[in-house]
Every structure is written in structure tokens, then in C-alpha cells.
Tab-separated table of C-alpha atoms in Angstrom:
chain	number	residue	atom	x	y	z
A	1	MET	CA	77.374	-39.976	69.439
A	2	LYS	CA	80.908	-41.970	70.376
A	3	ARG	CA	83.809	-40.280	71.055
A	4	SER	CA	86.086	-41.182	68.303
A	5	GLU	CA	83.291	-39.730	66.120
A	6	ARG	CA	83.856	-36.356	68.107
A	7	ARG	CA	87.335	-36.330	68.253
A	8	LEU	CA	87.359	-36.711	64.597
A	9	ALA	CA	84.516	-34.095	63.907
A	10	ALA	CA	86.348	-31.481	65.877
A	11	TYR	CA	89.357	-32.128	63.812
A	12	LEU	CA	87.383	-31.447	60.776
A	13	ASP	CA	85.671	-28.983	61.599
A	14	ARG	CA	89.164	-26.523	62.678
A	15	LEU	CA	90.519	-28.221	59.217
A	16	VAL	CA	87.395	-26.909	57.087
A	17	ALA	CA	87.490	-23.494	58.564
A	18	GLY	CA	91.359	-23.717	58.764
A	19	ARG	CA	92.715	-23.424	61.376
A	20	ARG	CA	95.228	-25.575	63.053
A	21	PRO	CA	93.655	-28.750	64.695
A	22	HIS	CA	94.424	-30.185	68.166
A	23	PRO	CA	96.608	-33.630	68.607
A	24	PHE	CA	95.274	-36.708	69.898
A	25	GLN	CA	95.997	-40.812	69.032
A	26	ALA	CA	93.846	-41.353	65.971
A	27	THR	CA	93.245	-44.879	65.563
A	28	PRO	CA	94.396	-46.157	61.323
A	29	GLU	CA	90.862	-45.846	60.535
A	30	GLU	CA	90.438	-42.107	61.776
A	31	LEU	CA	94.057	-41.546	60.385
A	32	ALA	CA	92.857	-42.431	56.240
A	33	ALA	CA	89.747	-40.787	56.751
A	34	MET	CA	91.900	-37.509	57.953
A	35	THR	CA	94.650	-37.810	55.012
A	36	ALA	CA	91.848	-37.904	52.351
A	37	ALA	CA	90.270	-34.622	54.276
A	38	VAL	CA	93.275	-32.830	53.963
A	39	GLU	CA	93.722	-34.356	50.607
A	40	LEU	CA	90.296	-32.728	49.123
A	41	ALA	CA	90.307	-29.412	51.857
A	42	ALA	CA	94.092	-28.876	49.224
A	43	ALA	CA	92.359	-29.385	46.626
A	44	ARG	CA	90.114	-26.314	46.733
A	45	THR	CA	90.925	-23.675	44.200
A	46	GLY	CA	94.338	-21.825	45.011
A	47	ALA	CA	94.244	-23.573	49.198
A	48	ASP	CA	97.609	-24.762	48.191
A	49	TYR	CA	99.618	-21.628	47.711
A	50	PRO	CA	101.642	-19.695	49.206
A	51	ASP	CA	100.776	-16.335	51.257
A	52	PRO	CA	103.396	-14.149	50.152
A	53	GLY	CA	104.203	-12.430	53.319
A	54	PHE	CA	105.182	-16.134	54.184
A	55	VAL	CA	107.382	-16.635	51.438
A	56	GLU	CA	109.577	-13.002	51.779
A	57	ARG	CA	109.562	-13.728	55.715
A	58	LEU	CA	110.843	-17.442	55.514
A	59	GLY	CA	113.652	-15.765	53.091
A	60	ARG	CA	114.891	-12.875	55.109
A	61	ARG	CA	115.009	-15.605	58.296
A	62	LEU	CA	117.101	-18.052	56.180
A	63	ARG	CA	119.393	-15.002	55.152
A	64	SER	CA	119.217	-13.671	58.193
A	65	GLU	CA	120.477	-17.660	59.435
A	66	LEU	CA	122.695	-18.746	56.419
A	67	GLU	CA	124.466	-15.180	56.405
A	68	GLY	CA	123.681	-13.919	59.547
A	69	ASP	CA	122.483	-11.080	57.307
A	70	ALA	CA	118.909	-9.743	58.676
A	71	GLY	CA	118.477	-6.334	57.074
A	72	ALA	CA	118.919	-7.632	53.068
A	73	PRO	CA	116.001	-7.850	51.571
A	74	ALA	CA	114.645	-11.852	51.117
A	75	PRO	CA	114.914	-12.659	47.524
A	76	ALA	CA	111.959	-13.540	45.195
A	77	PRO	CA	110.066	-16.867	44.564
A	78	ALA	CA	110.222	-17.947	41.155
A	79	VAL	CA	106.767	-17.053	40.705
A	80	SER	CA	105.463	-14.375	39.756
A	81	ARG	CA	104.363	-12.212	43.225
A	82	ARG	CA	101.144	-11.072	41.310
A	83	THR	CA	99.955	-14.940	41.009
A	84	LEU	CA	100.836	-14.801	44.958
A	85	LEU	CA	98.887	-12.529	45.302
A	86	TRP	CA	95.850	-13.412	43.499
A	87	THR	CA	95.751	-16.984	44.880
A	88	ALA	CA	95.517	-16.000	47.858
A	89	GLY	CA	92.597	-13.394	48.304
A	90	GLY	CA	89.643	-14.296	47.852
A	91	SER	CA	88.653	-14.105	44.847
A	92	ALA	CA	89.600	-18.020	45.497
A	93	ALA	CA	86.869	-18.507	47.458
A	94	ALA	CA	85.040	-17.733	45.002
A	95	ALA	CA	85.444	-19.147	41.986
A	96	VAL	CA	85.664	-23.142	43.709
A	97	LEU	CA	81.959	-22.431	44.377
A	98	GLY	CA	81.372	-22.609	40.572
A	99	ALA	CA	84.197	-23.982	39.394
A	100	VAL	CA	82.932	-27.743	41.512
A	101	ALA	CA	79.612	-27.124	40.801
A	102	ASP	CA	80.091	-27.884	37.133
A	103	HIS	CA	83.701	-30.109	37.234
A	104	THR	CA	85.436	-27.720	35.807
A	105	LEU	CA	88.174	-26.739	38.458
A	106	VAL	CA	91.022	-28.282	36.189
A	107	THR	CA	89.822	-25.481	33.510
A	108	ALA	CA	89.088	-22.638	35.603
A	109	LEU	CA	92.302	-23.029	37.148
A	110	SER	CA	94.173	-22.731	33.747
A	111	ALA	CA	91.747	-19.814	32.176
A	112	ARG	CA	92.061	-17.701	35.293
A	113	GLU	CA	95.895	-18.407	35.244
A	114	ALA	CA	96.469	-17.498	32.197
A	115	GLU	CA	98.313	-14.033	31.708
A	116	THR	CA	102.001	-15.554	32.842
A	117	VAL	CA	102.495	-19.553	32.545
A	118	VAL	CA	103.750	-19.966	35.888
A	119	PRO	CA	104.621	-23.301	35.638
A	120	ASN	CA	104.677	-24.928	39.269
A	121	ALA	CA	107.319	-27.182	38.678
A	122	GLY	CA	109.483	-25.079	36.109
A	123	SER	CA	112.451	-23.522	36.838
A	124	TRP	CA	114.650	-20.979	34.369
A	125	ARG	CA	116.390	-22.574	30.757
A	126	PRO	CA	118.585	-21.199	28.537
A	127	VAL	CA	117.099	-21.240	25.156
A	128	ALA	CA	118.878	-19.128	22.480
A	129	ALA	CA	121.016	-16.333	23.003
A	130	VAL	CA	120.208	-13.164	22.257
A	131	GLN	CA	122.033	-12.478	18.837
A	132	ASP	CA	119.901	-15.239	17.649
A	133	LEU	CA	116.795	-13.295	17.684
A	134	PRO	CA	117.178	-9.624	15.676
A	135	GLU	CA	114.232	-7.594	15.807
A	136	GLY	CA	111.162	-8.075	15.066
A	137	GLN	CA	111.958	-12.237	14.815
A	138	ALA	CA	111.233	-14.755	16.492
A	139	LEU	CA	112.434	-18.269	17.395
A	140	PRO	CA	109.436	-21.223	18.137
A	141	VAL	CA	111.041	-23.313	21.187
A	142	ASP	CA	109.969	-26.094	22.534
A	143	THR	CA	110.064	-28.441	25.683
A	144	GLY	CA	108.387	-31.616	25.426
A	145	SER	CA	105.546	-30.292	27.509
A	146	MET	CA	105.158	-26.402	26.936
A	147	ARG	CA	105.678	-24.458	23.317
A	148	VAL	CA	106.937	-21.028	24.014
A	149	LEU	CA	108.504	-18.509	20.788
A	150	LEU	CA	110.840	-16.218	21.872
A	151	VAL	CA	110.356	-12.602	20.500
A	152	ASN	CA	112.042	-9.561	19.930
A	153	ASP	CA	109.313	-6.941	19.476
A	154	GLY	CA	111.764	-3.887	18.781
A	155	GLY	CA	114.590	-4.331	20.914
A	156	ARG	CA	112.293	-5.624	24.071
A	157	ILE	CA	112.793	-9.489	24.027
A	158	HIS	CA	110.048	-11.521	26.136
A	159	ALA	CA	108.543	-14.471	25.662
A	160	LEU	CA	105.078	-15.747	24.952
A	161	SER	CA	103.032	-19.235	24.814
A	162	GLY	CA	102.919	-20.100	20.822
A	163	VAL	CA	99.732	-22.155	21.181
A	164	CYS	CA	96.497	-20.715	19.644
A	165	THR	CA	94.486	-19.469	21.843
A	166	HIS	CA	90.918	-20.649	19.579
A	167	LEU	CA	92.184	-24.090	19.878
A	168	GLY	CA	95.782	-25.507	20.448
A	169	CYS	CA	97.127	-25.642	17.362
A	170	THR	CA	101.083	-24.805	17.116
A	171	LEU	CA	102.127	-21.044	15.999
A	172	GLN	CA	104.800	-20.057	13.713
A	173	PRO	CA	106.839	-17.353	13.042
A	174	SER	CA	105.313	-15.353	9.615
A	175	PRO	CA	107.378	-15.288	6.957
A	176	GLN	CA	107.363	-12.023	6.924
A	177	GLY	CA	108.183	-11.334	10.614
A	178	GLY	CA	106.632	-8.941	13.331
A	179	ALA	CA	103.857	-11.358	13.814
A	180	LEU	CA	102.568	-14.822	14.665
A	181	ASP	CA	100.495	-16.944	12.558
A	182	CYS	CA	98.189	-20.062	13.312
A	183	PRO	CA	97.741	-22.201	10.401
A	184	CYS	CA	95.244	-23.538	12.121
A	185	HIS	CA	92.040	-20.342	10.856
A	186	ARG	CA	94.191	-17.690	9.716
A	187	THR	CA	94.139	-15.628	13.266
A	188	SER	CA	97.189	-13.816	13.850
A	189	PHE	CA	98.716	-12.478	16.933
A	190	SER	CA	101.619	-9.221	17.284
A	191	LEU	CA	104.560	-10.338	18.608
A	192	SER	CA	103.062	-8.682	21.902
A	193	GLY	CA	101.179	-11.500	21.418
A	194	LYS	CA	98.240	-9.077	21.062
A	195	VAL	CA	95.289	-10.387	18.293
A	196	LEU	CA	95.994	-9.050	15.533
A	197	HIS	CA	93.546	-10.615	13.051
A	198	TYR	CA	91.263	-12.867	13.130
A	199	GLN	CA	88.335	-14.909	10.729
A	200	LEU	CA	86.498	-16.317	13.785
A	201	ALA	CA	82.766	-14.442	14.832
A	202	ARG	CA	84.520	-14.169	18.419
A	203	SER	CA	87.970	-12.716	18.828
A	204	PRO	CA	90.473	-15.302	20.775
A	205	GLY	CA	92.379	-14.531	23.624
A	206	ASP	CA	96.141	-13.057	23.793
A	207	LEU	CA	98.694	-14.995	24.297
A	208	PRO	CA	99.901	-15.551	27.652
A	209	GLU	CA	103.113	-14.806	27.836
A	210	VAL	CA	106.058	-16.802	29.218
A	211	GLN	CA	108.359	-15.199	32.218
A	212	SER	CA	112.244	-14.445	30.750
A	213	ARG	CA	114.848	-12.526	31.346
A	214	VAL	CA	118.254	-12.279	29.906
A	215	ARG	CA	121.259	-13.148	31.182
A	216	ASP	CA	125.079	-13.106	30.354
A	217	GLY	CA	124.111	-12.680	26.677
A	218	GLN	CA	121.428	-16.108	26.909
A	219	VAL	CA	117.870	-15.731	26.661
A	220	GLU	CA	116.783	-17.736	30.417
A	221	VAL	CA	112.385	-19.121	30.716
A	222	PHE	CA	110.814	-19.881	33.074
A	223	VAL	CA	109.463	-23.846	32.019
A	224	VAL	CA	108.936	-27.735	32.915
B	1	MET	CA	102.304	-18.785	6.043
B	2	ASP	CA	106.106	-20.423	5.509
B	3	PRO	CA	105.258	-23.217	3.870
B	4	GLU	CA	107.612	-25.534	5.370
B	5	PRO	CA	107.754	-24.061	8.987
B	6	ARG	CA	111.503	-23.458	10.700
B	7	PRO	CA	112.247	-26.941	12.898
B	8	SER	CA	111.447	-26.209	17.074
B	9	ARG	CA	115.173	-25.273	18.416
B	10	PRO	CA	116.553	-28.913	20.093
B	11	PHE	CA	115.758	-28.208	23.560
B	12	SER	CA	117.368	-30.002	26.666
B	13	VAL	CA	117.352	-30.004	30.248
B	14	VAL	CA	121.033	-28.802	30.835
B	15	GLU	CA	122.969	-31.906	31.820
B	16	GLY	CA	124.540	-31.857	35.414
B	17	ALA	CA	122.982	-28.999	36.023
B	18	SER	CA	123.476	-27.140	39.427
B	19	TYR	CA	121.800	-24.745	41.555
B	20	PRO	CA	125.230	-21.910	42.547
B	21	ASP	CA	123.615	-20.465	46.302
B	22	TRP	CA	121.018	-21.040	48.652
B	23	GLU	CA	118.454	-18.092	47.016
B	24	SER	CA	118.593	-19.829	43.890
B	25	VAL	CA	117.050	-23.457	46.045
B	26	TYR	CA	114.681	-20.846	47.463
B	27	ARG	CA	113.125	-19.053	44.707
B	28	ASP	CA	113.092	-22.653	42.603
B	29	ASN	CA	112.011	-24.697	45.857
B	30	VAL	CA	109.567	-23.021	47.834
B	31	LEU	CA	106.814	-23.566	45.881
B	32	GLY	CA	107.672	-26.599	45.430
B	33	ILE	CA	107.745	-27.709	48.867
B	34	TYR	CA	104.692	-25.439	50.771
B	35	GLN	CA	102.354	-27.724	48.075
B	36	LEU	CA	103.794	-30.910	48.608
B	37	VAL	CA	103.063	-30.562	52.434
B	38	PHE	CA	100.132	-28.061	52.240
B	39	ARG	CA	98.636	-31.178	50.555
B	40	ARG	CA	99.793	-33.722	53.724
B	41	VAL	CA	98.324	-31.435	56.609
B	42	GLY	CA	95.603	-28.987	54.538
B	43	ASN	CA	95.644	-26.157	57.264
B	44	ARG	CA	97.988	-22.868	56.309
B	45	ALA	CA	99.589	-22.647	59.987
B	46	ASP	CA	100.847	-25.904	59.703
B	47	ALA	CA	101.857	-25.393	56.255
B	48	GLU	CA	104.251	-23.143	56.963
B	49	ASP	CA	105.743	-24.608	60.496
B	50	LEU	CA	106.743	-27.979	58.392
B	51	ALA	CA	107.844	-25.955	53.999
B	52	ALA	CA	110.158	-23.462	57.100
B	53	GLU	CA	111.234	-26.977	58.966
B	54	VAL	CA	112.079	-28.321	55.333
B	55	LEU	CA	113.865	-25.786	53.359
B	56	ILE	CA	115.435	-24.577	56.937
B	57	GLN	CA	116.587	-27.559	57.325
B	58	THR	CA	118.323	-28.723	53.624
B	59	LEU	CA	120.207	-24.802	53.537
B	60	ARG	CA	122.145	-25.135	56.440
B	61	THR	CA	123.722	-28.546	55.364
B	62	LEU	CA	124.674	-27.515	51.289
B	63	ARG	CA	127.126	-26.948	49.714
B	64	PHE	CA	127.716	-25.067	47.194
B	65	PRO	CA	126.689	-25.345	44.294
B	66	ALA	CA	124.273	-28.106	44.427
B	67	PRO	CA	123.288	-30.514	41.834
B	68	VAL	CA	119.744	-30.098	41.245
B	69	HIS	CA	119.259	-33.683	40.877
B	70	ASP	CA	120.714	-34.212	45.118
B	71	VAL	CA	118.984	-30.625	46.221
B	72	ARG	CA	116.143	-31.855	44.451
B	73	SER	CA	115.541	-35.863	46.492
B	74	TYR	CA	117.103	-34.804	49.377
B	75	LEU	CA	113.952	-31.634	49.935
B	76	VAL	CA	111.557	-34.009	49.854
B	77	LYS	CA	113.420	-36.543	51.697
B	78	THR	CA	113.459	-33.899	54.438
B	79	ALA	CA	109.891	-33.044	54.090
B	80	ARG	CA	109.411	-37.344	54.195
B	81	THR	CA	110.964	-37.130	57.434
B	82	VAL	CA	109.172	-33.664	59.291
B	83	LEU	CA	106.266	-34.731	58.000
B	84	ALA	CA	105.997	-38.183	59.500
B	85	ASP	CA	106.779	-36.058	62.862
B	86	HIS	CA	104.862	-34.290	62.408
B	87	TRP	CA	101.602	-36.793	62.276
B	88	ARG	CA	103.917	-38.893	64.672
B	89	ARG	CA	103.655	-35.749	67.393
B	90	HIS	CA	100.500	-34.745	67.032
B	91	TYR	CA	97.966	-37.833	66.338
B	92	GLY	CA	100.445	-40.899	67.466
B	93	ARG	CA	101.704	-42.316	63.877
B	94	PRO	CA	101.715	-41.166	60.538
B	95	PRO	CA	99.376	-42.208	58.333
B	96	GLU	CA	100.442	-45.448	56.141
B	97	THR	CA	100.076	-43.385	52.675
B	98	LEU	CA	102.082	-40.969	53.371
B	99	ASP	CA	105.561	-42.923	52.962
B	100	SER	CA	104.657	-44.437	49.825
B	101	GLU	CA	103.364	-41.727	48.001
B	102	LEU	CA	106.335	-39.151	49.059
B	103	ALA	CA	109.411	-42.146	48.060
B	104	GLU	CA	107.204	-41.759	44.716
B	105	ARG	CA	108.103	-38.001	44.027
B	106	THR	CA	111.798	-38.264	45.139
B	107	ALA	CA	111.621	-40.352	42.502
B	108	ALA	CA	109.798	-38.231	40.431
B	109	LEU	CA	112.043	-35.110	41.597
B	110	ASP	CA	109.490	-33.211	41.125
B	111	TYR	CA	106.382	-31.566	42.722
B	112	LEU	CA	102.554	-32.395	41.735
B	113	PRO	CA	101.217	-29.338	40.233
B	114	SER	CA	98.003	-27.217	41.441
B	115	ALA	CA	96.020	-28.445	38.426
B	116	SER	CA	96.625	-32.207	39.058
B	117	ALA	CA	96.314	-32.237	42.635
B	118	ALA	CA	92.539	-31.351	42.251
B	119	ALA	CA	92.118	-33.703	39.381
B	120	ARG	CA	93.290	-36.400	41.576
B	121	ALA	CA	90.771	-35.008	44.017
B	122	LEU	CA	87.178	-34.617	41.294
B	123	ARG	CA	88.168	-38.284	40.013
B	124	ILE	CA	88.046	-40.031	43.789
B	125	LEU	CA	84.718	-37.505	44.614
B	126	GLU	CA	82.948	-39.139	41.153
B	127	LEU	CA	83.896	-42.747	42.226
B	128	LEU	CA	81.891	-42.264	44.970
B	129	PRO	CA	78.361	-43.404	45.305
B	130	GLU	CA	75.872	-40.277	45.500
B	131	ARG	CA	75.199	-39.458	49.111
B	132	PHE	CA	79.154	-39.674	49.754
B	133	ARG	CA	80.295	-36.778	47.038
B	134	GLN	CA	77.711	-34.900	48.140
B	135	VAL	CA	79.343	-34.684	52.002
B	136	LEU	CA	82.533	-34.374	50.761
B	137	GLU	CA	81.822	-32.106	48.705
B	138	LEU	CA	79.488	-29.517	50.600
B	139	ARG	CA	82.023	-29.941	53.120
B	140	PHE	CA	85.958	-29.857	52.204
B	141	LEU	CA	86.176	-27.863	48.176
B	142	ARG	CA	82.823	-25.378	49.393
B	143	GLY	CA	83.736	-25.283	52.975
B	144	TYR	CA	80.074	-26.050	54.720
B	145	SER	CA	80.107	-26.497	57.739
B	146	ALA	CA	78.135	-29.591	59.398
B	147	ARG	CA	75.560	-27.853	60.112
B	148	GLU	CA	74.974	-26.677	57.289
B	149	VAL	CA	75.766	-29.573	55.399
B	150	ALA	CA	72.644	-30.681	57.315
B	151	ALA	CA	70.222	-28.269	56.606
B	152	GLU	CA	71.263	-28.533	52.257
B	153	LEU	CA	70.491	-32.349	53.002
B	154	ARG	CA	67.580	-32.469	55.196
B	155	VAL	CA	69.533	-35.449	58.018
B	156	SER	CA	70.352	-33.862	61.477
B	157	PRO	CA	74.048	-32.905	62.262
B	158	GLY	CA	74.820	-36.014	64.093
B	159	HIS	CA	73.904	-38.022	60.962
B	160	VAL	CA	76.604	-35.400	58.674
B	161	ARG	CA	79.611	-36.227	61.287
B	162	VAL	CA	78.304	-40.270	60.124
B	163	LEU	CA	78.684	-39.666	56.833
B	164	GLN	CA	81.002	-38.097	56.825
B	165	PHE	CA	83.496	-40.445	58.571
B	166	ARG	CA	81.889	-43.310	55.820
B	167	ALA	CA	82.708	-41.104	53.241
B	168	LEU	CA	86.388	-40.340	53.732
B	169	ARG	CA	86.730	-43.747	54.799
B	170	LYS	CA	85.633	-44.733	51.153
B	171	ALA	CA	87.495	-42.076	49.616
B	172	ALA	CA	90.704	-42.627	51.753
B	173	GLU	CA	89.791	-46.882	49.779
B	174	LEU	CA	89.377	-44.968	46.179
B	175	GLY	CA	92.636	-42.923	46.818
B	176	ALA	CA	94.829	-45.387	47.156
B	177	GLU	CA	93.624	-46.357	43.557
B	178	VAL	CA	93.244	-43.587	41.267
B	179	VAL	CA	96.374	-42.448	40.375
B	180	GLU	CA	98.082	-38.876	39.411
């Protein structure tokens, strides 16, 4: 084998093993091959999520550099800790095997993250005043990319995906309050997102949660 | 059912939104910057070092409150420089595609979500001739060693090395044409 093939092979071996490759002077052809390999390796499910320990350490380092205070806690990232922990865990590699085999990587991703919607490029946006959301009521919010239902479930204000988990019809707050109805197949969800009743052969899934918080009397959601 | 569904609340990005402090910048951007960098180096150790470099460099120079638009654009520009330096230092020069790609990101002011990046990679695989696709799928998506790929495809490990190089060059060509 030629020397150039050997050194590229060594680079790829380390890349696949998840290790830092060794430096070398690459030709343009080698660089093109390397970037294609990097893109593929990064497409493995969960591969491009940071380790929660790294996010925590970097936060502390920044606080120490910017404020001169090493003892204070690091700011939590705008991603739920559970998501970070999950993707850093071992289940990701196992999931890829099945996912890639039938080319449903994208579906697999969305199905597993269904518990809480955490958009990668999301940010906190104020969407309603708390006083606009009386107990037992729901308020639809449309971001263009996401349809969200703000709900006041017995005094607990939170946000749910406003899309039916069966076939994607747009949920509406029920006229009598206290429930979220699908206009397509008489499926109904409680204000906590649980399925109340359905006419289908099998129960659709519960509604994914959307991250929300109350600040200065405003309900804020983490959306794109 | 409501005969007339209540209209959705109008939603708009707050014009001129600003980050009040470094913590809000960090919370909002650490994931996007890490992913942007990871997808251009492919390994965790380098991605952590470079993402840290980008965030530290940027945050040191910001004055608050800082407009969201300016901060994002500055972060991506810094990532461009840091990544180009990394490739130059380690492999002699930055890949040709690096700069144009990141210029687009800067303009879009948004980080590509994982699902879109994965979908793009799968699209490129699908366009490859069968043999090339098999090698790359086993090697990079399933993480097989060259020896394991050789056993699976019943060829010699040396042939796998030749095949993977050709397949990657073809994938690079196709990658330039496949849009997100």
C-alpha cells in the first residue's frame, strides 16, 4: 500500500475509534476524503451532543475567567440535563445499528426525544402573560416552526406540543376547558399531556412537553 | 369542538433582543457551537478543545447587553477562524469546503440541527454506488474496523482501505451538491 493510503487509513482508524487523529501534511484529495469521513462520523445518532461533564466544566472555567470566581456553580445549558445524559450514554450506538439499517435515522431521533422537545437552535421567548392563562385553560401559540399549547393545569403552568401524536392534526383547547382535542379522530389529551380517550385501535402517545418557565409574570417557552 | 378555533397567538422574535450577560450567551449557544465544531472535526477530544476556544475567545470580548444577532454572527466567525487554524496546524491547510459552508451559517445565524445533519449524510450515502455505500455505512455509521468490513464484504483489508478512500472522495464530490 502506498504511504499516502497508509496515513489516511491511520487517520480514519482513529476517527472511527473516537480518538484524536495524528497530524500529517494532507493533499487536497486527502482533505476532501477526511471531511467526508468527519461528516459521516458526526451523523451517528447522538455523536454530536456534548458530554454534560464538558458543558459543566467549561461553564465553571468561564465563570472563573470572566468573573474571577471559581467556586460558583456553572450555568445550566439550555438543553435539559436528561437529554445530554441520554445522548452521552451507551444506548446511542445501539440505536444507530437499527436506525441506519432501515434508513430511518431521523425518525428514530425524533421518536426517542419525544418526551421533551428541545430544539437545537431554540431560545427562550416570552409568549403570554400569566394572567391570560386562568386555571384549567389552554392557549395555543404558533412559532411558525412549532405549535405549542400553554396550559394552566390546576395552577401549574407548563407547555405541551400542540400536535396530535396520532397523525399530526392541530390540537385545540376543548370548549369546556380542561382538555385538548384532536379535530381529526376524536382523540383527547388532559392538560398534563396524557391521553384521555381515543377511538383508534391503539392509544397514541402522550404529548411531548415543551420547556417553559415563568419570569416577571410572563410565560416563556424554549422554541424555534 | 369549538366551531371556530380560537386564533393562535401571534408570535414574533423580539426585535433587537439582547443577551444580558455571558451566562445567557453560554446557555443559548454552547450546544450549537459544540455541534458546529464537532461536525468539522469528528472526534470528541478536538471538538471539546475547539468549542471551548471559540466560546472563551468570544465571551472575553463581548460587552453586555449584547444583541443576539451580533453575538451569533461573531461566534460563527470565531469558529471559522479557530477551525481553519486547527486544520492548517494539523493537516497543512483547511479543507476547501470549510469556509463557504461556515459563511452560510453566519448568514443564517442558526446552527444546523442534528436531524438535518444526519439526513444530509444519509442522502449522500444513498447517492453512492452500492459498494461504496456499504463500505462507508459499515465503517463510519456503524463504526466497524477495516478488518471487520473486510470480513463482512469478503474482501482483503487492503482492498477495504482502497475502497474507502475512493468512496470518501466520491462522497465529498456529492456532498458539494447535496444541500441541507
